[in-house]
Amino acid sequence: MGYRYGPVVAGVDGSADSLGALRWAADEACRHNRELLVVHAIDPALHAGEAPPGSADIAARAADEAVRWRPGVCAAGVTAVGAPVEVLRSHTRQARLLVVASHGGGNNMADPLGSVCDQLCLGAECPVLAVHAARRWADPFTVLPQTGPVVAGFDGSDPARRALRLAFEEAADRGQRLVVIQVWQHPELWLHGRHHGEGRHHGPCLSSDESAVHEALVAAAEPWRARHPLVEMELRSEPGDPVEALTLASQWAMLMVFGTHGPTDSAGPSSPSVMHRVLRTMACPALIAHGTVQEHAAPVPGAVHSASA
């Protein structure tokens, strides 16, 4: 299975952003003891006729750079002719992870999320790590973050359960705390409160709804908590706007994990989805869980189950 045993794939185009994402990819390959495959796609739609001078060497030079940064990693460069999205997506069939910059060397710099990253986050066959403002990591003397919580957004959907599994795995691998956030919207939350008695201001009572949401969140996390008992976990369930809450959390998270709908999932979210909106404003790298995985972990022999957060 590629997700478990395949290489870490990094998409590069020669831009500073792609080199910054490559540093994250080299770090991931070294941490998981995987081969690093550096891929550069020459888009025939943009380069009619002969390829631009030097384009055939972009992947090889980037692979050499990765080895200089991380001497223990085994890196190889591959150049292919084709649309970047399709070339990179074809490599995800056997990859453990695909790493791309949120924005490469394209012309539309006004959009914080480039078209290649945008499409790969919505559809790939392995997890996708999207590195935002990646050029800040291009300098080899810049230290990549090694500490900080892993944050997962949760809404009870199939993609969210897939993301929850991956978030537990990432927190366990990195030895970091996991924070699972479920932000829910109450129909009366934004209505003006009523005045009672001596002009006192009261809003809607959300305690029963909050308890129900929190109990469901505990139940969803419990199987993975049993499988990863050493992971320090915090569960947060709160009313509000999911996009605002997750964007704020990205300011202090090391990594944020999302799920996106696959062909076997139930009906997809409204467009644009929360994940898609957060991806355009978040501050930390985003890890997108793709594919169909078992939603519930098998019971762990001897594990102690608890209903508390």
CSV table of C-alpha atoms in Angstrom, one decimal:
chain,number,residue,atom,x,y,z
A,1,MET,CA,0.0,0.0,0.0
A,2,GLY,CA,1.6,3.3,-1.1
A,3,TYR,CA,0.4,5.3,1.9
A,4,ARG,CA,2.3,3.1,4.2
A,5,TYR,CA,5.4,2.1,2.3
A,6,GLY,CA,5.8,4.4,-0.7
A,7,PRO,CA,8.1,7.4,-1.2
A,8,VAL,CA,7.6,11.0,-0.1
A,9,VAL,CA,6.9,12.9,-3.4
A,10,ALA,CA,7.7,16.6,-3.7
A,11,GLY,CA,6.5,18.8,-6.5
A,12,VAL,CA,9.0,21.5,-7.6
A,13,ASP,CA,9.0,24.1,-10.4
A,14,GLY,CA,12.2,26.0,-9.6
A,15,SER,CA,10.4,28.7,-7.5
A,16,ALA,CA,11.5,29.7,-4.0
A,17,ASP,CA,8.1,28.5,-2.7
A,18,SER,CA,8.7,25.0,-4.2
A,19,LEU,CA,12.1,24.8,-2.6
A,20,GLY,CA,10.6,25.7,0.8
A,21,ALA,CA,8.1,22.9,0.4
A,22,LEU,CA,11.0,20.6,-0.6
A,23,ARG,CA,12.7,21.2,2.7
A,24,TRP,CA,9.5,20.0,4.5
A,25,ALA,CA,9.5,17.0,2.1
A,26,ALA,CA,13.1,16.1,2.9
A,27,ASP,CA,12.4,16.4,6.6
A,28,GLU,CA,9.3,14.1,6.2
A,29,ALA,CA,11.3,11.5,4.1
A,30,CYS,CA,14.1,11.5,6.8
A,31,ARG,CA,11.6,11.2,9.6
A,32,HIS,CA,9.7,8.3,8.0
A,33,ASN,CA,12.8,6.7,6.5
A,34,ARG,CA,11.3,6.9,3.0
A,35,GLU,CA,12.8,7.7,-0.4
A,36,LEU,CA,12.3,11.3,-1.5
A,37,LEU,CA,11.1,11.6,-5.1
A,38,VAL,CA,11.4,15.1,-6.5
A,39,VAL,CA,9.1,15.7,-9.5
A,40,HIS,CA,9.0,18.5,-12.0
A,41,ALA,CA,6.3,18.6,-14.7
A,42,ILE,CA,6.8,20.5,-17.9
A,43,ASP,CA,3.3,21.6,-19.0
A,44,PRO,CA,3.0,21.4,-22.8
A,45,ALA,CA,0.1,23.8,-22.7
A,46,LEU,CA,2.4,26.5,-21.4
A,47,HIS,CA,5.5,25.6,-23.4
A,48,ALA,CA,4.7,24.7,-27.0
A,49,GLY,CA,7.5,23.0,-28.8
A,50,GLU,CA,10.8,22.8,-26.9
A,51,ALA,CA,11.0,22.8,-23.1
A,52,PRO,CA,12.4,26.0,-21.5
A,53,PRO,CA,16.2,26.0,-21.1
A,54,GLY,CA,17.3,24.3,-17.9
A,55,SER,CA,13.9,22.9,-17.1
A,56,ALA,CA,15.1,19.3,-17.5
A,57,ASP,CA,17.6,19.9,-14.6
A,58,ILE,CA,15.2,21.5,-12.1
A,59,ALA,CA,14.2,18.2,-10.4
A,60,ALA,CA,17.8,16.8,-10.4
A,61,ARG,CA,19.2,20.0,-8.9
A,62,ALA,CA,16.4,20.1,-6.3
A,63,ALA,CA,17.1,16.4,-5.3
A,64,ASP,CA,20.8,17.3,-4.9
A,65,GLU,CA,19.8,20.2,-2.6
A,66,ALA,CA,17.6,18.0,-0.5
A,67,VAL,CA,20.6,15.6,0.1
A,68,ARG,CA,22.8,18.5,1.1
A,69,TRP,CA,20.1,19.6,3.6
A,70,ARG,CA,19.4,16.1,4.8
A,71,PRO,CA,22.5,13.9,4.2
A,72,GLY,CA,20.7,10.8,5.3
A,73,VAL,CA,17.9,11.0,2.8
A,74,CYS,CA,17.9,9.1,-0.5
A,75,ALA,CA,16.6,11.5,-3.1
A,76,ALA,CA,16.0,11.2,-6.9
A,77,GLY,CA,14.7,13.7,-9.4
A,78,VAL,CA,12.2,13.0,-12.1
A,79,THR,CA,11.1,15.2,-15.0
A,80,ALA,CA,7.8,14.5,-16.9
A,81,VAL,CA,5.9,16.2,-19.7
A,82,GLY,CA,2.3,16.8,-18.8
A,83,ALA,CA,-0.1,19.0,-16.8
A,84,PRO,CA,1.5,19.4,-13.3
A,85,VAL,CA,-1.7,18.3,-11.5
A,86,GLU,CA,-2.0,15.1,-13.5
A,87,VAL,CA,1.7,14.3,-13.3
A,88,LEU,CA,1.8,14.7,-9.5
A,89,ARG,CA,-1.5,12.9,-9.0
A,90,SER,CA,-0.2,9.9,-10.9
A,91,HIS,CA,2.7,9.6,-8.4
A,92,THR,CA,0.3,9.7,-5.4
A,93,ARG,CA,-0.9,6.2,-6.3
A,94,GLN,CA,2.2,4.7,-4.7
A,95,ALA,CA,3.3,7.5,-2.5
A,96,ARG,CA,3.3,7.8,1.3
A,97,LEU,CA,2.9,11.6,1.1
A,98,LEU,CA,2.8,14.4,-1.5
A,99,VAL,CA,4.3,17.7,-0.5
A,100,VAL,CA,3.6,20.9,-2.5
A,101,ALA,CA,3.8,24.6,-1.9
A,102,SER,CA,0.5,26.3,-1.5
A,103,HIS,CA,1.6,28.6,-4.3
A,104,GLY,CA,4.3,27.9,-6.9
A,105,GLY,CA,5.7,30.0,-9.7
A,106,GLY,CA,2.3,30.6,-11.5
A,107,ASN,CA,1.1,33.9,-12.7
A,108,ASN,CA,-1.9,34.4,-10.4
A,109,MET,CA,-0.1,35.5,-7.3
A,110,ALA,CA,-3.2,37.3,-6.0
A,111,ASP,CA,-4.8,34.0,-5.1
A,112,PRO,CA,-3.2,32.6,-1.9
A,113,LEU,CA,-3.8,29.1,-3.0
A,114,GLY,CA,-2.3,28.1,-6.4
A,115,SER,CA,-4.3,26.1,-8.9
A,116,VAL,CA,-2.1,23.0,-8.6
A,117,CYS,CA,-2.2,22.9,-4.8
A,118,ASP,CA,-5.9,23.6,-4.9
A,119,GLN,CA,-6.7,20.6,-7.2
A,120,LEU,CA,-4.4,18.2,-5.4
A,121,CYS,CA,-5.9,19.1,-2.0
A,122,LEU,CA,-9.3,18.2,-3.4
A,123,GLY,CA,-8.2,14.9,-5.1
A,124,ALA,CA,-5.2,12.6,-4.6
A,125,GLU,CA,-4.6,9.0,-3.6
A,126,CYS,CA,-2.3,9.7,-0.6
A,127,PRO,CA,-2.1,12.5,2.0
A,128,VAL,CA,-1.1,15.9,0.7
A,129,LEU,CA,1.0,18.3,2.7
A,130,ALA,CA,0.4,21.9,1.5
A,131,VAL,CA,3.1,24.3,2.8
A,132,HIS,CA,1.8,27.9,3.1
A,133,ALA,CA,4.1,30.8,2.4
A,134,ALA,CA,6.7,28.2,1.7
A,135,ARG,CA,9.4,30.5,0.5
A,136,ARG,CA,10.1,31.4,4.2
A,137,TRP,CA,11.5,27.9,4.5
A,138,ALA,CA,13.7,28.0,1.4
A,139,ASP,CA,16.8,29.2,3.2
A,140,PRO,CA,18.6,26.1,4.4
A,141,PHE,CA,19.6,28.1,7.6
A,142,THR,CA,16.0,28.6,8.5
A,143,VAL,CA,14.9,26.1,11.2
A,144,LEU,CA,11.8,24.1,10.5
A,145,PRO,CA,9.3,24.0,13.4
A,146,GLN,CA,9.8,20.8,15.5
A,147,THR,CA,7.4,21.5,18.3
A,148,GLY,CA,3.8,22.6,18.6
A,149,PRO,CA,0.4,20.9,18.6
A,150,VAL,CA,-1.2,19.0,15.8
A,151,VAL,CA,-4.7,20.4,15.2
A,152,ALA,CA,-7.6,18.5,13.6
A,153,GLY,CA,-10.9,20.0,12.6
A,154,PHE,CA,-13.8,17.7,13.2
A,155,ASP,CA,-17.5,17.8,12.1
A,156,GLY,CA,-18.6,14.2,12.3
A,157,SER,CA,-18.4,13.5,8.6
A,158,ASP,CA,-16.5,10.6,6.9
A,159,PRO,CA,-13.7,12.9,5.8
A,160,ALA,CA,-13.4,14.3,9.3
A,161,ARG,CA,-13.0,10.8,10.7
A,162,ARG,CA,-10.3,10.1,8.2
A,163,ALA,CA,-8.5,13.2,9.2
A,164,LEU,CA,-8.9,12.3,12.9
A,165,ARG,CA,-7.1,9.0,12.3
A,166,LEU,CA,-4.2,10.7,10.4
A,167,ALA,CA,-4.0,13.5,13.1
A,168,PHE,CA,-3.5,10.8,15.8
A,169,GLU,CA,-0.8,9.2,13.7
A,170,GLU,CA,1.0,12.5,13.1
A,171,ALA,CA,0.9,13.5,16.8
A,172,ALA,CA,2.2,10.1,17.8
A,173,ASP,CA,5.0,10.1,15.2
A,174,ARG,CA,6.0,13.7,16.1
A,175,GLY,CA,5.6,13.3,19.9
A,176,GLN,CA,3.4,16.3,20.0
A,177,ARG,CA,0.0,17.2,21.6
A,178,LEU,CA,-3.2,16.7,19.6
A,179,VAL,CA,-6.0,19.2,19.7
A,180,VAL,CA,-9.3,18.2,18.1
A,181,ILE,CA,-11.6,21.1,17.5
A,182,GLN,CA,-15.3,20.9,16.6
A,183,VAL,CA,-16.9,24.2,16.0
A,184,TRP,CA,-20.7,24.1,15.5
A,185,GLN,CA,-23.2,26.7,14.6
A,186,HIS,CA,-26.4,27.2,16.6
A,187,PRO,CA,-29.4,28.6,14.7
A,188,GLU,CA,-30.0,31.2,17.5
A,189,LEU,CA,-26.4,32.0,18.1
A,190,TRP,CA,-26.3,35.2,16.2
A,191,LEU,CA,-29.7,36.5,17.2
A,192,HIS,CA,-30.0,39.3,19.7
A,193,GLY,CA,-30.6,38.2,23.2
A,194,ARG,CA,-33.9,39.0,24.9
A,195,HIS,CA,-34.3,41.3,27.9
A,196,HIS,CA,-35.7,39.8,31.0
A,197,GLY,CA,-36.6,41.3,34.4
A,198,GLU,CA,-34.4,44.3,35.2
A,199,GLY,CA,-33.0,44.8,31.7
A,200,ARG,CA,-30.7,41.9,31.9
A,201,HIS,CA,-29.4,40.6,28.6
A,202,HIS,CA,-29.7,36.8,27.9
A,203,GLY,CA,-28.7,34.8,24.8
A,204,PRO,CA,-29.8,31.3,23.9
A,205,CYS,CA,-28.9,28.5,26.2
A,206,LEU,CA,-26.5,26.2,24.4
A,207,SER,CA,-25.5,23.9,27.2
A,208,SER,CA,-27.5,20.9,26.1
A,209,ASP,CA,-26.3,21.2,22.5
A,210,GLU,CA,-22.7,21.7,23.6
A,211,SER,CA,-22.9,18.6,25.8
A,212,ALA,CA,-24.3,16.5,22.9
A,213,VAL,CA,-21.6,17.7,20.5
A,214,HIS,CA,-18.8,17.0,23.0
A,215,GLU,CA,-20.1,13.5,23.8
A,216,ALA,CA,-20.1,12.7,20.1
A,217,LEU,CA,-16.6,14.1,19.7
A,218,VAL,CA,-15.4,12.0,22.6
A,219,ALA,CA,-16.9,8.8,21.1
A,220,ALA,CA,-15.3,9.5,17.7
A,221,ALA,CA,-11.9,10.1,19.2
A,222,GLU,CA,-11.9,7.2,21.7
A,223,PRO,CA,-10.9,4.3,19.4
A,224,TRP,CA,-7.8,6.2,18.1
A,225,ARG,CA,-7.0,7.4,21.6
A,226,ALA,CA,-7.0,3.7,22.7
A,227,ARG,CA,-4.6,2.9,19.8
A,228,HIS,CA,-2.3,5.8,20.6
A,229,PRO,CA,-2.4,6.0,24.4
A,230,LEU,CA,0.8,8.1,24.7
A,231,VAL,CA,-0.7,10.9,22.7
A,232,GLU,CA,-1.7,13.9,24.9
A,233,MET,CA,-5.1,14.9,23.6
A,234,GLU,CA,-7.4,17.9,24.1
A,235,LEU,CA,-10.9,18.0,22.7
A,236,ARG,CA,-12.6,21.3,22.1
A,237,SER,CA,-16.3,21.7,21.2
A,238,GLU,CA,-17.6,25.2,20.9
A,239,PRO,CA,-20.2,27.3,19.1
A,240,GLY,CA,-19.1,29.8,16.6
A,241,ASP,CA,-17.8,30.1,13.0
A,242,PRO,CA,-15.6,27.1,12.0
A,243,VAL,CA,-13.6,29.0,9.4
A,244,GLU,CA,-12.7,31.8,11.9
A,245,ALA,CA,-11.9,29.3,14.7
A,246,LEU,CA,-9.7,27.0,12.6
A,247,THR,CA,-7.9,30.0,11.0
A,248,LEU,CA,-7.1,31.3,14.5
A,249,ALA,CA,-5.9,27.9,15.6
A,250,SER,CA,-3.5,27.8,12.6
A,251,GLN,CA,-1.6,30.7,14.2
A,252,TRP,CA,-0.4,28.4,17.1
A,253,ALA,CA,-0.5,25.0,15.5
A,254,MET,CA,2.5,23.2,14.1
A,255,LEU,CA,0.3,21.3,11.6
A,256,MET,CA,-3.4,21.3,10.8
A,257,VAL,CA,-5.1,18.2,9.5
A,258,PHE,CA,-8.3,18.1,7.3
A,259,GLY,CA,-10.3,15.6,5.5
A,260,THR,CA,-11.8,16.0,2.0
A,261,HIS,CA,-14.6,14.1,0.4
A,262,GLY,CA,-13.8,11.0,-1.6
A,263,PRO,CA,-16.0,9.0,-4.0
A,264,THR,CA,-17.3,6.6,-1.4
A,265,ASP,CA,-18.2,9.2,1.2
A,266,SER,CA,-21.6,10.5,1.9
A,267,ALA,CA,-22.9,13.7,0.4
A,268,GLY,CA,-20.2,16.4,0.2
A,269,PRO,CA,-20.3,19.8,2.0
A,270,SER,CA,-21.7,23.0,0.6
A,271,SER,CA,-19.3,24.9,-1.7
A,272,PRO,CA,-16.9,26.4,-0.7
A,273,SER,CA,-16.2,23.9,2.1
A,274,VAL,CA,-14.8,24.9,5.4
A,275,MET,CA,-11.5,23.2,4.6
A,276,HIS,CA,-11.2,25.1,1.3
A,277,ARG,CA,-11.9,28.4,2.9
A,278,VAL,CA,-9.4,27.8,5.8
A,279,LEU,CA,-6.7,26.7,3.3
A,280,ARG,CA,-6.7,30.3,1.8
A,281,THR,CA,-6.1,32.0,5.1
A,282,MET,CA,-4.3,29.6,7.5
A,283,ALA,CA,-0.8,30.2,8.8
A,284,CYS,CA,0.6,26.7,9.3
A,285,PRO,CA,1.1,23.8,6.9
A,286,ALA,CA,-2.1,21.8,6.1
A,287,LEU,CA,-2.2,18.0,5.9
A,288,ILE,CA,-5.1,16.7,3.8
A,289,ALA,CA,-6.3,13.1,4.4
A,290,HIS,CA,-7.3,11.4,1.1
A,291,GLY,CA,-8.6,8.0,0.3
A,292,THR,CA,-10.8,5.5,2.0
A,293,VAL,CA,-9.6,4.2,5.4
A,294,GLN,CA,-11.2,2.2,8.2
A,295,GLU,CA,-13.1,4.7,10.3
A,296,HIS,CA,-13.0,2.9,13.6
A,297,ALA,CA,-9.9,1.3,15.1
A,298,ALA,CA,-9.9,-2.3,16.3
A,299,PRO,CA,-10.0,-2.6,20.1
A,300,VAL,CA,-6.6,-2.6,21.6
A,301,PRO,CA,-6.0,-5.5,24.0
A,302,GLY,CA,-5.7,-4.3,27.6
A,303,ALA,CA,-6.5,-0.7,26.6
A,304,VAL,CA,-8.4,1.3,29.2
A,305,HIS,CA,-11.4,3.2,27.7
A,306,SER,CA,-12.4,6.5,29.1
A,307,ALA,CA,-15.3,8.8,28.3
A,308,SER,CA,-13.5,11.9,29.5
A,309,ALA,CA,-11.7,14.4,27.4
